[in-house]
GROMACS .gro file of C-alpha atoms in nm:
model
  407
    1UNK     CA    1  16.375  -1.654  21.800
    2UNK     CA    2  16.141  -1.899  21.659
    3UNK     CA    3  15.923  -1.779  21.295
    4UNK     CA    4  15.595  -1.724  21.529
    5UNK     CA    5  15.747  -1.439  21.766
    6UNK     CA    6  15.892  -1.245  21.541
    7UNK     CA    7  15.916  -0.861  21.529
    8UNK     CA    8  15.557  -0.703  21.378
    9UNK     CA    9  15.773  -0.494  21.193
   10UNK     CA   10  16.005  -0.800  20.973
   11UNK     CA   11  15.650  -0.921  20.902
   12UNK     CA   12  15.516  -0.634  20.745
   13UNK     CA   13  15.444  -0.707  20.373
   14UNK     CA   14  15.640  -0.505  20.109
   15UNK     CA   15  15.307  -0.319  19.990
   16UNK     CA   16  15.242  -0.236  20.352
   17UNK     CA   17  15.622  -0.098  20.381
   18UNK     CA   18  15.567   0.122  20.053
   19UNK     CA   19  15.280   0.232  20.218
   20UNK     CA   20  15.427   0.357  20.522
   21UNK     CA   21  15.677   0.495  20.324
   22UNK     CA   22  15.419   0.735  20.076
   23UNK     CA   23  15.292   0.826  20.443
   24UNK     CA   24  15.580   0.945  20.578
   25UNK     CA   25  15.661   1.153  20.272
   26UNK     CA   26  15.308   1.319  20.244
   27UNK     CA   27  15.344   1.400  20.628
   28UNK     CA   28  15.702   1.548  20.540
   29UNK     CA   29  15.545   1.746  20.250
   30UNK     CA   30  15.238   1.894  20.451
   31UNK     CA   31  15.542   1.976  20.753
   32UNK     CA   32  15.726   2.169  20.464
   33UNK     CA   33  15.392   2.291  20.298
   34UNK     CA   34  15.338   2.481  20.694
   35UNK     CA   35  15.689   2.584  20.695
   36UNK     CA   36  15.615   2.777  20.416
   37UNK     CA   37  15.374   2.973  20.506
   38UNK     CA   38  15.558   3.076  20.808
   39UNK     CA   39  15.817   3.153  20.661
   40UNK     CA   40  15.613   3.354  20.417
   41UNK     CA   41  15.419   3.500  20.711
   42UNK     CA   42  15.089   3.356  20.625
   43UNK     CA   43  14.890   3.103  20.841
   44UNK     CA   44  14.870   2.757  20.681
   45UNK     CA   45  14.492   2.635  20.607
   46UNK     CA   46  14.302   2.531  20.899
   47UNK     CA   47  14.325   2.151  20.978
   48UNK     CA   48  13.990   2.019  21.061
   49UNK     CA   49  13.950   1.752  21.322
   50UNK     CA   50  14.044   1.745  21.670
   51UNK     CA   51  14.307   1.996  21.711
   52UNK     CA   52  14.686   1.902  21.909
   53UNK     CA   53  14.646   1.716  22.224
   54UNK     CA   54  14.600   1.954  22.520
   55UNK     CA   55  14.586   2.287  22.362
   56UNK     CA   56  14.557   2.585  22.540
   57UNK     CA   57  14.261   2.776  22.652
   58UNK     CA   58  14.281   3.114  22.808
   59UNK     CA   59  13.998   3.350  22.979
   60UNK     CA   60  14.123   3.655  22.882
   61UNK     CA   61  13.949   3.943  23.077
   62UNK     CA   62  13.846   3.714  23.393
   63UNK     CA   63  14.053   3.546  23.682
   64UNK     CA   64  13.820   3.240  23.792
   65UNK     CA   65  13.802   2.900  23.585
   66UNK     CA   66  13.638   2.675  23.861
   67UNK     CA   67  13.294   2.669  23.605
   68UNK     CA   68  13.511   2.575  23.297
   69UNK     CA   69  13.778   2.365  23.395
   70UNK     CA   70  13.556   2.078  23.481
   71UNK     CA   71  13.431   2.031  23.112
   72UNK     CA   72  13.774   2.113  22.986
   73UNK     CA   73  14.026   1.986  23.195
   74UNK     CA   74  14.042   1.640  22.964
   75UNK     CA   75  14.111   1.798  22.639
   76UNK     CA   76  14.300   2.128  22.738
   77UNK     CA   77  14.480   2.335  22.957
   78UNK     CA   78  14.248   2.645  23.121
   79UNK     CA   79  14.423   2.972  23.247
   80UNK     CA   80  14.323   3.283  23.314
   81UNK     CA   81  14.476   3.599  23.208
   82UNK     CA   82  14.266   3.902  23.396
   83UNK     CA   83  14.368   4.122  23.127
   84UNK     CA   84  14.176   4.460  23.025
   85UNK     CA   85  14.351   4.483  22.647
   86UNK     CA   86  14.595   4.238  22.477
   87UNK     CA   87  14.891   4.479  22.567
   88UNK     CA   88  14.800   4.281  22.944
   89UNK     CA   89  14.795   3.958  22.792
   90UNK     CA   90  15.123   3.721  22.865
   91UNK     CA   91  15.276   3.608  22.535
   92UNK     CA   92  15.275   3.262  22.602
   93UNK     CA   93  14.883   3.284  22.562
   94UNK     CA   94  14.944   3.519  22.262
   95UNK     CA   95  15.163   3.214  22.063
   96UNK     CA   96  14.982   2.894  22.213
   97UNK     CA   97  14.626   2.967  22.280
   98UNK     CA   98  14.406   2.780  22.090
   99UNK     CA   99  14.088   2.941  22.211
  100UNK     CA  100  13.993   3.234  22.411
  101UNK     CA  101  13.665   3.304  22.654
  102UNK     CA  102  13.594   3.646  22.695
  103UNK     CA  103  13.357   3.852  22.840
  104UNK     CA  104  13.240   4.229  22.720
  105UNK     CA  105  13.515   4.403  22.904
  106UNK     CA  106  13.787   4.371  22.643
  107UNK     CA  107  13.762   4.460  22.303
  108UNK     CA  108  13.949   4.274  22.009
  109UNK     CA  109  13.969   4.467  21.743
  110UNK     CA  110  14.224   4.333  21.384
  111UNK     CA  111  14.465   4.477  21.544
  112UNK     CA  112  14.452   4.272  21.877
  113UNK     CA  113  14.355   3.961  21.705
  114UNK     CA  114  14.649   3.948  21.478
  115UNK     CA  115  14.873   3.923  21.799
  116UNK     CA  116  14.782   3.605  21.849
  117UNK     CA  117  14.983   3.313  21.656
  118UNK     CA  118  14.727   3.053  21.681
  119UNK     CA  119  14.378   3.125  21.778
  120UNK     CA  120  14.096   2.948  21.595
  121UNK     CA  121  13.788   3.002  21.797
  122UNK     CA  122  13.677   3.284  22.046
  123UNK     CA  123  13.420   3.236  22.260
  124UNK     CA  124  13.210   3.520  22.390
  125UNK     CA  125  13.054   3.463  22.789
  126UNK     CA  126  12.707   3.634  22.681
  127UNK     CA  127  12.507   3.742  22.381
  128UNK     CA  128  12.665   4.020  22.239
  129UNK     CA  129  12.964   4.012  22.021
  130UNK     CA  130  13.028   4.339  21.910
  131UNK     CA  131  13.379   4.411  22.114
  132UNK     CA  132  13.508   4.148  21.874
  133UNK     CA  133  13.586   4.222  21.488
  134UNK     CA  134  13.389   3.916  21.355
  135UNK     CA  135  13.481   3.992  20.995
  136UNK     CA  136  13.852   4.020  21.046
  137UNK     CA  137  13.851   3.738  21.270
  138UNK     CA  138  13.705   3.553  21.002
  139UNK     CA  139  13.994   3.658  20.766
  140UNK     CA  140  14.253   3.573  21.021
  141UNK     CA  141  14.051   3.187  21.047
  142UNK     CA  142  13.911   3.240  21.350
  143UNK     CA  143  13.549   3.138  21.419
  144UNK     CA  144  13.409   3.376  21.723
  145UNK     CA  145  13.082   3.219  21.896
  146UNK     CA  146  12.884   3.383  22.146
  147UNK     CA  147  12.613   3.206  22.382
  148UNK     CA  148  12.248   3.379  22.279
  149UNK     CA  149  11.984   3.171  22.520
  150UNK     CA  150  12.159   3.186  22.925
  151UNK     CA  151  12.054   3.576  23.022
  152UNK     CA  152  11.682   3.624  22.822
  153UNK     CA  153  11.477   3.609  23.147
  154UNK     CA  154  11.711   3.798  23.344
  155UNK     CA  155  11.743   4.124  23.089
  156UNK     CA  156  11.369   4.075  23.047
  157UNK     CA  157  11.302   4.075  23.379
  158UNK     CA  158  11.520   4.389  23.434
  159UNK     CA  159  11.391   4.592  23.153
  160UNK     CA  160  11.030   4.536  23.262
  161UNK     CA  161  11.129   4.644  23.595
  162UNK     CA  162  11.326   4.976  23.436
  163UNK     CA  163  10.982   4.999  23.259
  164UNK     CA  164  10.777   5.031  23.543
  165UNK     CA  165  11.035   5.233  23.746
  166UNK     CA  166  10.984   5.499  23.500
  167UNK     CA  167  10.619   5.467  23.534
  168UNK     CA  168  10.581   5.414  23.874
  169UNK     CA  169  10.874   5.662  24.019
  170UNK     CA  170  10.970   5.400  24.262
  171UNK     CA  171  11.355   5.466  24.240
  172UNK     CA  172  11.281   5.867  24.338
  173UNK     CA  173  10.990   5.812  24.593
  174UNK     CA  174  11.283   5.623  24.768
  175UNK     CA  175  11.496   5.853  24.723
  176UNK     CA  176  11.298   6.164  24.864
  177UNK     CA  177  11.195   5.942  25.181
  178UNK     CA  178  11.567   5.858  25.235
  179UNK     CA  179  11.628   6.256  25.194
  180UNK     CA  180  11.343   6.271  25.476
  181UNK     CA  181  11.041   6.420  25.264
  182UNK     CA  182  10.746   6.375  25.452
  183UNK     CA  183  10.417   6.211  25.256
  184UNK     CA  184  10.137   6.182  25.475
  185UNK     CA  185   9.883   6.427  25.311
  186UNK     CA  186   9.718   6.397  25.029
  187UNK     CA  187   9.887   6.703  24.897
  188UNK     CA  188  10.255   6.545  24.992
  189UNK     CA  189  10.167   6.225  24.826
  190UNK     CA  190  10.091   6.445  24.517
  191UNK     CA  191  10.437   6.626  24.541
  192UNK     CA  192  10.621   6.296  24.603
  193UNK     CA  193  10.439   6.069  24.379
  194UNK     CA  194  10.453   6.337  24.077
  195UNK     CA  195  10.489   6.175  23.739
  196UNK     CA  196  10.355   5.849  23.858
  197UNK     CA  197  10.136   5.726  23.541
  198UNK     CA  198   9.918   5.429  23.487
  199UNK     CA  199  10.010   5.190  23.250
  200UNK     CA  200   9.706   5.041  23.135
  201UNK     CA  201   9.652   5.176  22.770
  202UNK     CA  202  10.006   5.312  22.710
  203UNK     CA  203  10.222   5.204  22.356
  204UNK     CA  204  10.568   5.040  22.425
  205UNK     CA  205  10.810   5.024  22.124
  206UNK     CA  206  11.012   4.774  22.114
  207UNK     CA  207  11.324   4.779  21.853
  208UNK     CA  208  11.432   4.433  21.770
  209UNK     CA  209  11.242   4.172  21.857
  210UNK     CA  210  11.466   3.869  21.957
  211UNK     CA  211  11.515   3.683  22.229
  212UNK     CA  212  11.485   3.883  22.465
  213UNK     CA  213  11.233   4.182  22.270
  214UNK     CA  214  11.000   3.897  22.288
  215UNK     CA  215  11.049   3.858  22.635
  216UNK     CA  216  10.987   4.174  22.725
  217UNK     CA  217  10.688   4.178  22.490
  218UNK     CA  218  10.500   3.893  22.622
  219UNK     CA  219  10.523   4.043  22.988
  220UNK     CA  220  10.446   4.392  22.912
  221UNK     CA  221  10.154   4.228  22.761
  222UNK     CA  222  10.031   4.123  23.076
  223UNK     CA  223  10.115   4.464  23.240
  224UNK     CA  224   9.825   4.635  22.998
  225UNK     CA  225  10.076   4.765  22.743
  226UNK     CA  226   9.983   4.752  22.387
  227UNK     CA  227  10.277   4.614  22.220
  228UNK     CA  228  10.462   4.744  21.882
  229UNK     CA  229  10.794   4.658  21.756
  230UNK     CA  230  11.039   4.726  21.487
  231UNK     CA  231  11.271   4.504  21.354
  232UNK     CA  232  11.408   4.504  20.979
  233UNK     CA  233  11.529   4.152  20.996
  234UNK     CA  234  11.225   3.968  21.119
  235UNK     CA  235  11.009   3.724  20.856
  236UNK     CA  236  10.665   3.833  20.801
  237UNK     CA  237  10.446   3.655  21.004
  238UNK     CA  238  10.597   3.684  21.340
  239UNK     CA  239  10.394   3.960  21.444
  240UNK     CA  240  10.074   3.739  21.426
  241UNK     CA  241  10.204   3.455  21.601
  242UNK     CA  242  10.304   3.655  21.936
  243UNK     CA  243   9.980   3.932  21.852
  244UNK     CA  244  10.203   4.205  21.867
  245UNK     CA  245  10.189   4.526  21.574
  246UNK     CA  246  10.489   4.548  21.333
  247UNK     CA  247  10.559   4.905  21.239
  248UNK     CA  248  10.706   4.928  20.889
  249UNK     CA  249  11.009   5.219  20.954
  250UNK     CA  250  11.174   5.337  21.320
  251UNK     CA  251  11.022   5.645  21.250
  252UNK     CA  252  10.640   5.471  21.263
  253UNK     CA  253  10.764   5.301  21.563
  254UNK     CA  254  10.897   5.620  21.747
  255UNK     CA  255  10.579   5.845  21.654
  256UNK     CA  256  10.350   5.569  21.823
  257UNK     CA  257  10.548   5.469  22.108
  258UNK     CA  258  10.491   5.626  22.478
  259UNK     CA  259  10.802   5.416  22.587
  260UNK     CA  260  11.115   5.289  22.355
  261UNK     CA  261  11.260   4.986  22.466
  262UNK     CA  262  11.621   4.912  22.307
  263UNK     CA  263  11.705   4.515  22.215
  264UNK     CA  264  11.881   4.514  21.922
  265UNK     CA  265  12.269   4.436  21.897
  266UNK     CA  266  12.511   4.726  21.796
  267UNK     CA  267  12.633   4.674  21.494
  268UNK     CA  268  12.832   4.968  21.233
  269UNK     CA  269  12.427   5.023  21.067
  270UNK     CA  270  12.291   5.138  21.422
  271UNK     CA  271  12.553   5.339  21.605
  272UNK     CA  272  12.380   5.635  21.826
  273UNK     CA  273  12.032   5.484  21.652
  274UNK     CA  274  11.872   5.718  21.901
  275UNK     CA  275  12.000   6.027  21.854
  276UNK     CA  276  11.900   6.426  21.847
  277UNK     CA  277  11.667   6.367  21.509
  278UNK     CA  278  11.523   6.044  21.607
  279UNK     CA  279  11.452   6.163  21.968
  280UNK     CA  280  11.222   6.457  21.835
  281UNK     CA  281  11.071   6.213  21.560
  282UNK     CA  282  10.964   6.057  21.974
  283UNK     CA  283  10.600   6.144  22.151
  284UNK     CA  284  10.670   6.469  22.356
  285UNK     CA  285  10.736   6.316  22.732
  286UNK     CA  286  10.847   5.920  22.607
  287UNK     CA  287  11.034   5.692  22.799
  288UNK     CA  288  11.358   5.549  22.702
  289UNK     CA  289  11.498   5.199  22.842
  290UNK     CA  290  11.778   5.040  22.673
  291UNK     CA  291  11.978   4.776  22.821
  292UNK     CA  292  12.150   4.640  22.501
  293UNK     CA  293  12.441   4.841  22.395
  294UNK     CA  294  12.549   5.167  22.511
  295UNK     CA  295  12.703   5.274  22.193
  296UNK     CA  296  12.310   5.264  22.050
  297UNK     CA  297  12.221   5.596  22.241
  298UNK     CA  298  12.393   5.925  22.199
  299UNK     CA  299  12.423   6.041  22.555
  300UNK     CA  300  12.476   6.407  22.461
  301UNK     CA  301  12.166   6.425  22.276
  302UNK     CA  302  11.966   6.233  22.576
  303UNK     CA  303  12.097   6.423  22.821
  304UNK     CA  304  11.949   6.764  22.641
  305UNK     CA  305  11.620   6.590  22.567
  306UNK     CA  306  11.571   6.515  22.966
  307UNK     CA  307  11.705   6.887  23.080
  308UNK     CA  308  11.432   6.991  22.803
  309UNK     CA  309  11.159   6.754  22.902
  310UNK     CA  310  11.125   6.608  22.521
  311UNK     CA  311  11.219   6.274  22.725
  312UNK     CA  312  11.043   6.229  23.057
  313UNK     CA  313  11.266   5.963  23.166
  314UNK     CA  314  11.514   5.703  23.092
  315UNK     CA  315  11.641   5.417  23.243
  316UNK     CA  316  11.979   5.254  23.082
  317UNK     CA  317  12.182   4.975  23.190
  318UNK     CA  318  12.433   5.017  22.937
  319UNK     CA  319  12.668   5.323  22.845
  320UNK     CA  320  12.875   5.438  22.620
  321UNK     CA  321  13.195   5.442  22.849
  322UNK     CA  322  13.188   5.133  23.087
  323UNK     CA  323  13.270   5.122  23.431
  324UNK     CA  324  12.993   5.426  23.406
  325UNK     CA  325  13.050   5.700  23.674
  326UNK     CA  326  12.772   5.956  23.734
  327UNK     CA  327  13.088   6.213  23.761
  328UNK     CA  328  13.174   6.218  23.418
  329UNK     CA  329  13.018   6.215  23.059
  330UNK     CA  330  12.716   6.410  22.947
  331UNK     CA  331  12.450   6.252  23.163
  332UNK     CA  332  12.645   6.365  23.503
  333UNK     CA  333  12.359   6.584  23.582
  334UNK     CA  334  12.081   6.459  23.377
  335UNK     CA  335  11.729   6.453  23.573
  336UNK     CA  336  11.485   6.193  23.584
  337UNK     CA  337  11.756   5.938  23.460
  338UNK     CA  338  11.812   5.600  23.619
  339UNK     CA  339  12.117   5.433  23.534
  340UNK     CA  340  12.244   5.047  23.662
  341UNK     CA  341  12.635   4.926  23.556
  342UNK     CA  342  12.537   4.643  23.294
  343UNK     CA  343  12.388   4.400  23.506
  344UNK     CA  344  12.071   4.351  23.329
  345UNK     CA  345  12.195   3.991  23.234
  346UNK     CA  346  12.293   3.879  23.595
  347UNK     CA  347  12.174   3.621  23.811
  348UNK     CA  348  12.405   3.366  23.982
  349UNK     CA  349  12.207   3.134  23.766
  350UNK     CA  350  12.246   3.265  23.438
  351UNK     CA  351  12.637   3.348  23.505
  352UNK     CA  352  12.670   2.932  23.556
  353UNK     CA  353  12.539   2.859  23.260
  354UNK     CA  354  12.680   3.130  23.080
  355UNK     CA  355  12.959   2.996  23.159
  356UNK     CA  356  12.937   2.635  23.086
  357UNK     CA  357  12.763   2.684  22.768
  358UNK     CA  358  13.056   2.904  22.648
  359UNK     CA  359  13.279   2.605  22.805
  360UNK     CA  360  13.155   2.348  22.571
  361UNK     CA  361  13.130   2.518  22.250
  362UNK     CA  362  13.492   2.549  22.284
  363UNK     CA  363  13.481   2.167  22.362
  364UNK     CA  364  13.298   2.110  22.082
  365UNK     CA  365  13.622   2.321  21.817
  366UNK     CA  366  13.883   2.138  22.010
  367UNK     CA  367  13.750   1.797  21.952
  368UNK     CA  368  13.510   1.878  21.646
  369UNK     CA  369  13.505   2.040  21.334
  370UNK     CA  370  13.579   2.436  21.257
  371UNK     CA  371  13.294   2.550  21.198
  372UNK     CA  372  13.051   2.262  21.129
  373UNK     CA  373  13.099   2.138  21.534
  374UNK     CA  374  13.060   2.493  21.678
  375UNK     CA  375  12.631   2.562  21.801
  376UNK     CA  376  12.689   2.953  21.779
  377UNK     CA  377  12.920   3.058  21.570
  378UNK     CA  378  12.841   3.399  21.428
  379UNK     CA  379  13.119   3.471  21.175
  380UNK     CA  380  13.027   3.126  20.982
  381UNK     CA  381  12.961   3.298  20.674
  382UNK     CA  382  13.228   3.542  20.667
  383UNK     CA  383  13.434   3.166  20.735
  384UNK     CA  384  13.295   3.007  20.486
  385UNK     CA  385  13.368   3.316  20.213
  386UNK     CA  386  13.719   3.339  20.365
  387UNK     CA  387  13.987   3.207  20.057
  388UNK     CA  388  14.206   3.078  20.327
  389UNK     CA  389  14.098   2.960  20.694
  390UNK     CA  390  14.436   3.013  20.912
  391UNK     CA  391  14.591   2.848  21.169
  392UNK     CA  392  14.874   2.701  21.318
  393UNK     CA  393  14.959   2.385  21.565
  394UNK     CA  394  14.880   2.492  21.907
  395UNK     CA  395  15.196   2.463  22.138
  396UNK     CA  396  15.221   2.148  22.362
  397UNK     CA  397  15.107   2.236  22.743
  398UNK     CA  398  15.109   2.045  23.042
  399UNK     CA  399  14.795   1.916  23.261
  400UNK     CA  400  14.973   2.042  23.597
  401UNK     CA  401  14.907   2.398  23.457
  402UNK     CA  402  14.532   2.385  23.448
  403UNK     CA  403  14.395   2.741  23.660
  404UNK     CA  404  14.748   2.889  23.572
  405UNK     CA  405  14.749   3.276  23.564
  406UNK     CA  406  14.963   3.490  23.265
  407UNK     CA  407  14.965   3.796  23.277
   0.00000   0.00000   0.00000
């Protein structure tokens, strides 16, 4: 073999050899540095940067991937699970996955997030996050993101039309036709149509005005409602840029207030925020719409205010208990109630890009950085405050697997 072909490797210089050498023993240190916090028990540190080629991604409480596995199917392997609770969940997804979409039918509590060996980022397919323990996720190094923006016109649009259900007794007028009540006098239109109110004039409260309590501001707005809100975390100033009223306590907002619309998240400050004292702090004969969180009502103590008339009518799309059944619970035989099974947010529309949002902010951890790539992650600050960000490898899987189901 002539001086000019010769192997790249007897032409490395001896600096360059001692280099690869000092390589090789720091990646042999960090390889016993992680074996010892296995064997210890305790996750190693999170390694930023693109994580192991193809990691793992599972849909945990869902069986179709067609939406996701387009944007994913380069970087990792997509399977569903179709689980209700983690004791459903297949192990392999417990040790290997990487990341996890979910939507609000499962709940993942420290308990359920410790079973898994190697999550770092769970992605939530809609707004709210609170079936997830952010703050112990954080703990265990795992940055959960949700996807704010894809359903504000659709739960808009549905609480305005809850709104003017109440006001407009469309849903029972329907109902008494379909029973075969006749209306053609004056006096059978009266009896029908009972309740039926204008809106022009009338006060609707809104609590928390985000995305979507601006929403439904600006349309009751063009309905004739005049417009309050209440929302602790809001900066002065926002009022006056939609020209809505702030009110400066819940209790000024419930006094003025001929209808309560719900649109805050539930967090542990506003469990059963409406409840038995703040329903008689309401105007006698309110309306209450909430299609937030069910856990922000107290059912029992609605379900007494409608029997007694203190609430004329309410319209939720969220429950305490979901699936909802009309046979069961408190409300089972509640008047002048309307009740829808926590739909607000859907539209074919909105689910697709639900969907693919959620999709590429997982993109974004498995090819970015934990938690400066991610667009929504709400645990960042209980990540950043965390003394150690866990982890560990994700488990090699294979292409051929994408749309797999474990269960």
């Amino acid at each position: 073999m002539t001086a000019g072909l010769q192997p790249a490797k007897s032409r490395l210089t001896e600096r360059e050899r001692g280099s690869k050498k000092k390589e090789r023993g720091r990646a042999r240190g960090e390889e016993d540095r992680i074996t010892d916090f296995i064997m210890q028990g305790i996750r190693p540190p999170i390694l930023n940067g693109p994580m192991h080629p193809r990691p793992l991604v599972a849909l945990l409480d869902g069986r179709d991937c067609t939406v996701e596995m387009p944007i994913l199917k380069d970087v990792a392997t997509v399977a569903f699970c179709d689980a209700q609770s983690t004791q459903e969940i297949h192990e392999k997804v417990l040790n290997e996955a990487v990341a996890a979409l979910l939507y609000h039918t499962i709940t993942l509590s420290r308990d359920d997030l410790e079973k898994f060996k190697g999550l770092r980022v769970i992605v939530r397919i809609g707004s709210g996050f609170d079936n997830v323990d952010i703050k112990a996720a954080a703990e265990l190094g795992i940055a959960v993101c949700n996807v704010p923006a894809s359903s504000v016109e659709e739960t808009a649009d549905t609480s305005l039309c809850l709104i003017l259900n109440l006001y407009r007794r469309v849903t029972w007028m329907h109902q008494a036709l379909r029973e075969g009540t006749r209306a053609s006098s004056v006096e059978q239109i009266r009896e029908v149509a009972g309740g039926a109110a204008r809106i022009r004039g009338e006060t609707l409260g809104i609590i928390g005005l985000g995305r979507v309590g601006q929403a439904v501001a600006l349309r009751a707005k063009a309905f004739g409602f005049g417009v309050i809100f209440y929302d602790p975390y809001l900066p002065d100033g926002v009022e006056r840029s939609l020209g809505l009223q702030r009110m400066a306590t819940l209790q000024d907002l419930l006094i003025h207030s001929d209808c309560v619309s719900l649109h805050c998240s539930l967090n542990e400050h506003n469990h059963h925020l409406i409840n038995d004292f703040t329903i008689k702090q309401m105007r006698q004969g309110a309306f209450l719409v909430n299609t937030s969180r069910g856990g922000l009502v107290d059912e029992k103590a609605l379900a007494q205010a409608l029997k007694e008339g203190r609430i004329r009518g309410a319209a939720l799309d969220v429950h305490e208990t979901e699936p909802f059944s009309f046979s069961t619970g408190p409300l089972k035989d509640a008047p002048n109630l309307i009740c829808t099974p926590h739909t607000s947010w859907y539209s074919e529309q909105a689910s697709v890009e639900a969907r693919e949002e959620a999709a590429r902010e997982v993109r974004r951890a498995i090819t970015g950085r934990i938690p400066d790539s991610l667009k929504n992650c709400v645990n960042k600050e209980y990540l950043m405050a965390a003394s150690q960000w866990p982890s560990m490898e994700a488990a090699t899987v294979h292409p051929e697997l994408n749309g797999a189901t474990y269960r």
